[in-house]
CSV table of C-alpha atoms and ligand atoms in Angstrom, one decimal:
chain,number,residue,atom,x,y,z
K,1,MET,CA,-0.2,2.8,-15.6
K,2,SER,CA,2.8,5.2,-17.9
K,3,ASP,CA,5.2,4.8,-14.7
K,4,ALA,CA,7.7,1.3,-15.4
K,5,PRO,CA,6.7,-1.0,-12.8
K,6,ASP,CA,9.6,-3.0,-10.9
K,7,GLY,CA,8.3,-6.4,-11.6
K,8,PRO,CA,8.1,-8.4,-15.3
K,9,THR,CA,5.5,-7.7,-17.6
K,10,GLY,CA,2.9,-9.8,-18.1
K,11,PRO,CA,-0.4,-11.5,-18.1
K,12,GLY,CA,-2.5,-11.0,-14.6
K,13,PRO,CA,-4.1,-12.6,-11.8
K,14,ASP,CA,-5.8,-15.3,-14.0
K,15,ARG,CA,-2.3,-17.0,-14.7
K,16,ALA,CA,-0.7,-15.9,-11.5
K,17,ALA,CA,-3.9,-18.0,-9.5
K,18,SER,CA,-3.5,-21.0,-11.5
K,19,ARG,CA,0.5,-20.9,-11.3
K,20,GLU,CA,0.4,-21.2,-7.4
K,21,GLY,CA,-2.8,-23.8,-8.0
K,22,ALA,CA,-5.6,-21.0,-7.0
K,23,PRO,CA,-8.4,-21.1,-9.0
K,24,SER,CA,-9.1,-18.7,-11.5
K,25,SER,CA,-10.8,-15.3,-10.6
K,26,SER,CA,-11.8,-12.5,-11.5
K,27,TYR,CA,-10.4,-9.5,-10.4
K,28,ASN,CA,-7.8,-7.2,-12.6
K,29,ASN,CA,-5.2,-6.6,-9.5
K,30,ILE,CA,-4.3,-7.2,-6.1
K,31,ILE,CA,-3.8,-3.9,-4.0
K,32,LEU,CA,-2.0,-3.6,-0.9
K,33,THR,CA,-3.3,-0.9,1.6
K,34,GLY,CA,-2.5,-1.1,5.4
K,35,PHE,CA,-1.3,2.0,7.9
K,36,MET,CA,2.8,3.1,7.6
K,37,GLY,CA,5.0,0.0,8.7
K,38,THR,CA,2.6,-2.5,8.1
K,39,GLY,CA,5.4,-4.2,5.4
K,40,LYS,CA,2.7,-3.1,2.2
K,41,SER,CA,6.1,-2.2,-0.3
K,42,THR,CA,7.7,-5.3,0.8
K,43,VAL,CA,5.3,-8.1,0.7
K,44,GLY,CA,3.7,-6.3,-2.6
K,45,ARG,CA,7.0,-6.9,-4.6
K,46,LEU,CA,7.4,-9.8,-2.8
K,47,LEU,CA,4.3,-11.6,-3.6
K,48,ALA,CA,4.3,-9.9,-7.3
K,49,GLN,CA,7.8,-12.5,-8.0
K,50,ARG,CA,5.5,-15.5,-6.5
K,51,LEU,CA,2.9,-14.6,-8.8
K,52,ASP,CA,4.4,-13.8,-11.8
K,53,LEU,CA,2.7,-9.8,-11.9
K,54,GLN,CA,4.1,-6.6,-12.3
K,55,HIS,CA,4.8,-4.5,-9.3
K,56,VAL,CA,4.4,-0.9,-8.6
K,57,ASP,CA,4.4,1.2,-5.4
K,58,THR,CA,2.3,4.6,-5.9
K,59,ASP,CA,4.5,6.5,-3.4
K,60,LYS,CA,7.6,5.5,-5.1
K,61,MET,CA,5.4,6.9,-8.3
K,62,ILE,CA,4.9,9.6,-7.0
K,63,GLU,CA,8.4,10.2,-6.1
K,64,ARG,CA,9.8,9.2,-9.4
K,65,ARG,CA,7.6,12.1,-10.6
K,66,HIS,CA,7.5,14.8,-8.1
K,67,GLY,CA,10.3,13.9,-5.6
K,68,PRO,CA,10.7,12.9,-2.4
K,69,ILE,CA,7.3,12.9,-0.5
K,70,PRO,CA,9.1,15.3,2.3
K,71,ARG,CA,9.1,17.7,0.2
K,72,ILE,CA,5.4,17.8,-1.7
K,73,PHE,CA,4.0,17.8,1.9
K,74,GLU,CA,6.4,21.3,2.4
K,75,GLU,CA,5.7,22.8,-0.2
K,76,GLN,CA,1.8,21.4,-1.6
K,77,GLY,CA,1.1,20.7,1.9
K,78,GLU,CA,-1.1,17.1,3.0
K,79,ASP,CA,-3.7,18.2,0.4
K,80,GLY,CA,-1.6,18.7,-2.6
K,81,PHE,CA,-0.2,15.1,-2.0
K,82,ARG,CA,-3.3,13.9,-1.8
K,83,GLU,CA,-4.6,15.0,-5.0
K,84,ILE,CA,-2.0,13.7,-6.7
K,85,GLU,CA,-2.7,10.6,-5.2
K,86,ARG,CA,-6.1,11.0,-6.6
K,87,ALA,CA,-4.8,11.3,-10.3
K,88,ILE,CA,-2.5,8.3,-9.6
K,89,ALA,CA,-5.3,6.0,-8.8
K,90,VAL,CA,-7.3,7.5,-12.1
K,91,GLU,CA,-4.2,6.1,-14.0
K,92,LEU,CA,-4.6,2.6,-12.1
K,93,THR,CA,-8.3,1.8,-13.1
K,94,THR,CA,-6.9,0.8,-16.6
K,95,ASP,CA,-4.3,-1.6,-15.2
K,96,VAL,CA,-4.4,-5.6,-14.8
K,97,GLY,CA,-2.1,-7.7,-13.5
K,98,PHE,CA,-0.7,-5.8,-11.1
K,99,VAL,CA,0.0,-6.3,-7.5
K,100,ILE,CA,-0.2,-2.5,-6.0
K,101,SER,CA,1.2,-1.1,-3.2
K,102,THR,CA,-0.2,2.2,-1.7
K,103,GLY,CA,0.7,4.6,0.7
K,104,GLY,CA,-1.0,4.5,4.4
K,105,ARG,CA,-3.7,6.7,3.5
K,106,PHE,CA,-4.4,5.8,-0.2
K,107,MET,CA,-7.5,3.4,0.2
K,108,LEU,CA,-8.8,5.5,2.9
K,109,ASP,CA,-9.8,8.6,0.3
K,110,PRO,CA,-13.1,8.2,-1.0
K,111,THR,CA,-12.4,9.0,-4.1
K,112,ASN,CA,-9.5,6.1,-4.7
K,113,VAL,CA,-12.0,3.9,-3.4
K,114,ALA,CA,-14.4,4.2,-5.6
K,115,ALA,CA,-12.2,4.4,-8.9
K,116,LEU,CA,-9.9,1.0,-7.2
K,117,HIS,CA,-12.4,-1.1,-4.8
K,118,GLU,CA,-14.8,-3.1,-7.3
K,119,GLY,CA,-12.7,-5.2,-10.1
K,120,ASN,CA,-9.3,-5.6,-8.0
K,121,ARG,CA,-8.9,-7.4,-4.7
K,122,VAL,CA,-8.0,-6.0,-1.9
K,123,PHE,CA,-6.0,-6.7,1.2
K,124,CYS,CA,-5.3,-4.6,4.8
K,125,LEU,CA,-2.0,-5.8,6.0
K,126,VAL,CA,-2.3,-4.9,10.5
K,127,ALA,CA,0.0,-4.6,13.0
K,128,GLU,CA,0.2,-3.5,15.9
K,129,LEU,CA,1.1,-0.7,17.8
K,130,ASP,CA,4.6,-1.9,18.9
K,131,VAL,CA,5.7,-3.6,15.8
K,132,ILE,CA,4.6,-0.5,13.9
K,133,MET,CA,6.6,1.6,15.9
K,134,ASP,CA,9.6,-0.3,15.7
K,135,ARG,CA,9.2,-0.5,11.7
K,136,VAL,CA,8.7,3.4,10.8
K,137,MET,CA,11.2,4.5,13.5
K,138,HIS,CA,14.0,3.5,10.9
K,139,ARG,CA,12.1,5.4,8.4
K,140,ARG,CA,10.9,8.3,10.3
K,141,SER,CA,12.3,11.0,8.0
K,142,SER,CA,10.5,10.3,5.1
K,143,ARG,CA,7.0,9.7,6.6
K,144,PRO,CA,6.4,13.8,7.3
K,145,LEU,CA,3.1,12.4,9.4
K,146,LEU,CA,5.4,11.7,12.0
K,147,ALA,CA,7.8,14.2,11.7
K,148,GLY,CA,6.2,16.0,15.3
K,149,LYS,CA,7.5,15.5,18.9
K,150,ASP,CA,5.7,12.5,19.8
K,151,PRO,CA,5.5,9.9,16.8
K,152,ARG,CA,3.7,7.3,19.1
K,153,ALA,CA,0.8,9.7,19.9
K,154,ARG,CA,0.7,10.6,16.6
K,155,VAL,CA,0.9,7.1,15.5
K,156,GLU,CA,-2.3,6.1,17.8
K,157,GLU,CA,-3.9,9.3,16.8
K,158,LEU,CA,-4.4,8.2,13.1
K,159,LEU,CA,-4.9,4.3,14.0
K,160,GLN,CA,-7.9,5.6,15.7
K,161,GLN,CA,-9.2,8.0,13.0
K,162,ARG,CA,-8.4,5.6,10.2
K,163,ALA,CA,-9.6,2.5,12.0
K,164,ASP,CA,-13.2,2.3,10.6
K,165,GLY,CA,-11.4,2.8,6.7
K,166,TYR,CA,-8.9,-0.1,7.4
K,167,ALA,CA,-12.2,-2.6,8.6
K,168,GLN,CA,-13.2,-2.1,4.9
K,169,PHE,CA,-10.8,-4.6,3.6
K,170,GLU,CA,-10.1,-8.2,4.4
K,171,SER,CA,-6.7,-7.5,7.0
K,172,VAL,CA,-4.1,-9.4,6.9
K,173,PRO,CA,-1.6,-9.8,10.2
K,174,THR,CA,1.8,-8.9,10.0
K,175,ASP,CA,3.1,-9.3,13.4
K,176,GLN,CA,5.8,-11.8,13.9
K,177,ARG,CA,6.2,-13.4,11.0
K,178,PRO,CA,8.6,-12.4,7.7
K,179,PRO,CA,7.1,-11.3,5.0
K,180,SER,CA,7.0,-14.5,2.8
K,181,SER,CA,4.6,-15.8,5.3
K,182,VAL,CA,2.7,-12.7,4.8
K,183,VAL,CA,2.8,-13.5,0.4
K,184,SER,CA,2.1,-17.2,1.4
K,185,ASP,CA,-1.4,-16.6,4.0
K,186,ILE,CA,-2.2,-13.7,1.0
K,187,ILE,CA,-1.5,-16.3,-1.6
K,188,SER,CA,-3.4,-19.2,0.3
K,189,ARG,CA,-6.6,-16.7,0.2
K,190,LEU,CA,-6.9,-15.7,-3.6
G,1,S3P,C1,1.2,8.5,4.5
G,1,S3P,C2,1.9,6.9,4.1
G,1,S3P,C3,3.1,6.7,3.6
G,1,S3P,C4,2.7,8.5,2.5
G,1,S3P,C5,2.6,9.5,3.5
G,1,S3P,C6,2.0,9.1,4.0
G,1,S3P,C7,0.3,8.1,5.4
G,1,S3P,O1,3.4,5.9,2.8
G,1,S3P,O2,2.3,7.9,1.4
G,1,S3P,O3,3.2,9.7,4.0
G,1,S3P,O4,-1.2,9.0,5.2
G,1,S3P,O5,-0.3,7.1,6.1
G,1,S3P,P1,3.2,4.5,3.9
G,1,S3P,O6,2.4,4.1,4.4
G,1,S3P,O7,4.0,3.1,2.4
G,1,S3P,O8,4.5,4.5,4.5
């Protein structure tokens, strides 16, 4: 993985798990998936801090290399963006000791799942529709999929389309709780 991560360098989840008193583990990385607005970036950063792991965020990797996501959608279409995500997934297969926050559809792409599910611990952050709407409306301009006239209807539609995909992963509720509590919940499951 060639981009600079935004956490400290250090060994992988084994050390992390023992630091928090959990049994040692057999996975390479912790991957966070879930719909837009479920807190993947914030929780991922805090989780990496707590576990003394490195943190990467696939959307940020993409933006560092290719520019703002709305512009990528505009110039290369959604298909172009998904191709970039697939290339990132291949790079991430060699990583060990990371918390990886992914874009909302990243782990629903069968190619990315085939590359990354095995060997990594995947958690899906979930939230109710109203909570998602509250959270995403703050940064709506950075989310091209919500650019249309009725973002709530669009979110509902996408949630429905993606429900089975997200359901293949262990889910972690994020409603009515601060990111630090979501982090503690995840750590208690390691
Ligand atoms: C997307 C979610 C976004 C980003 C892109 C597409 C999606 O990431 O990858 O706008 O399809 O759900 P966040 O989930 O971090 O907002």
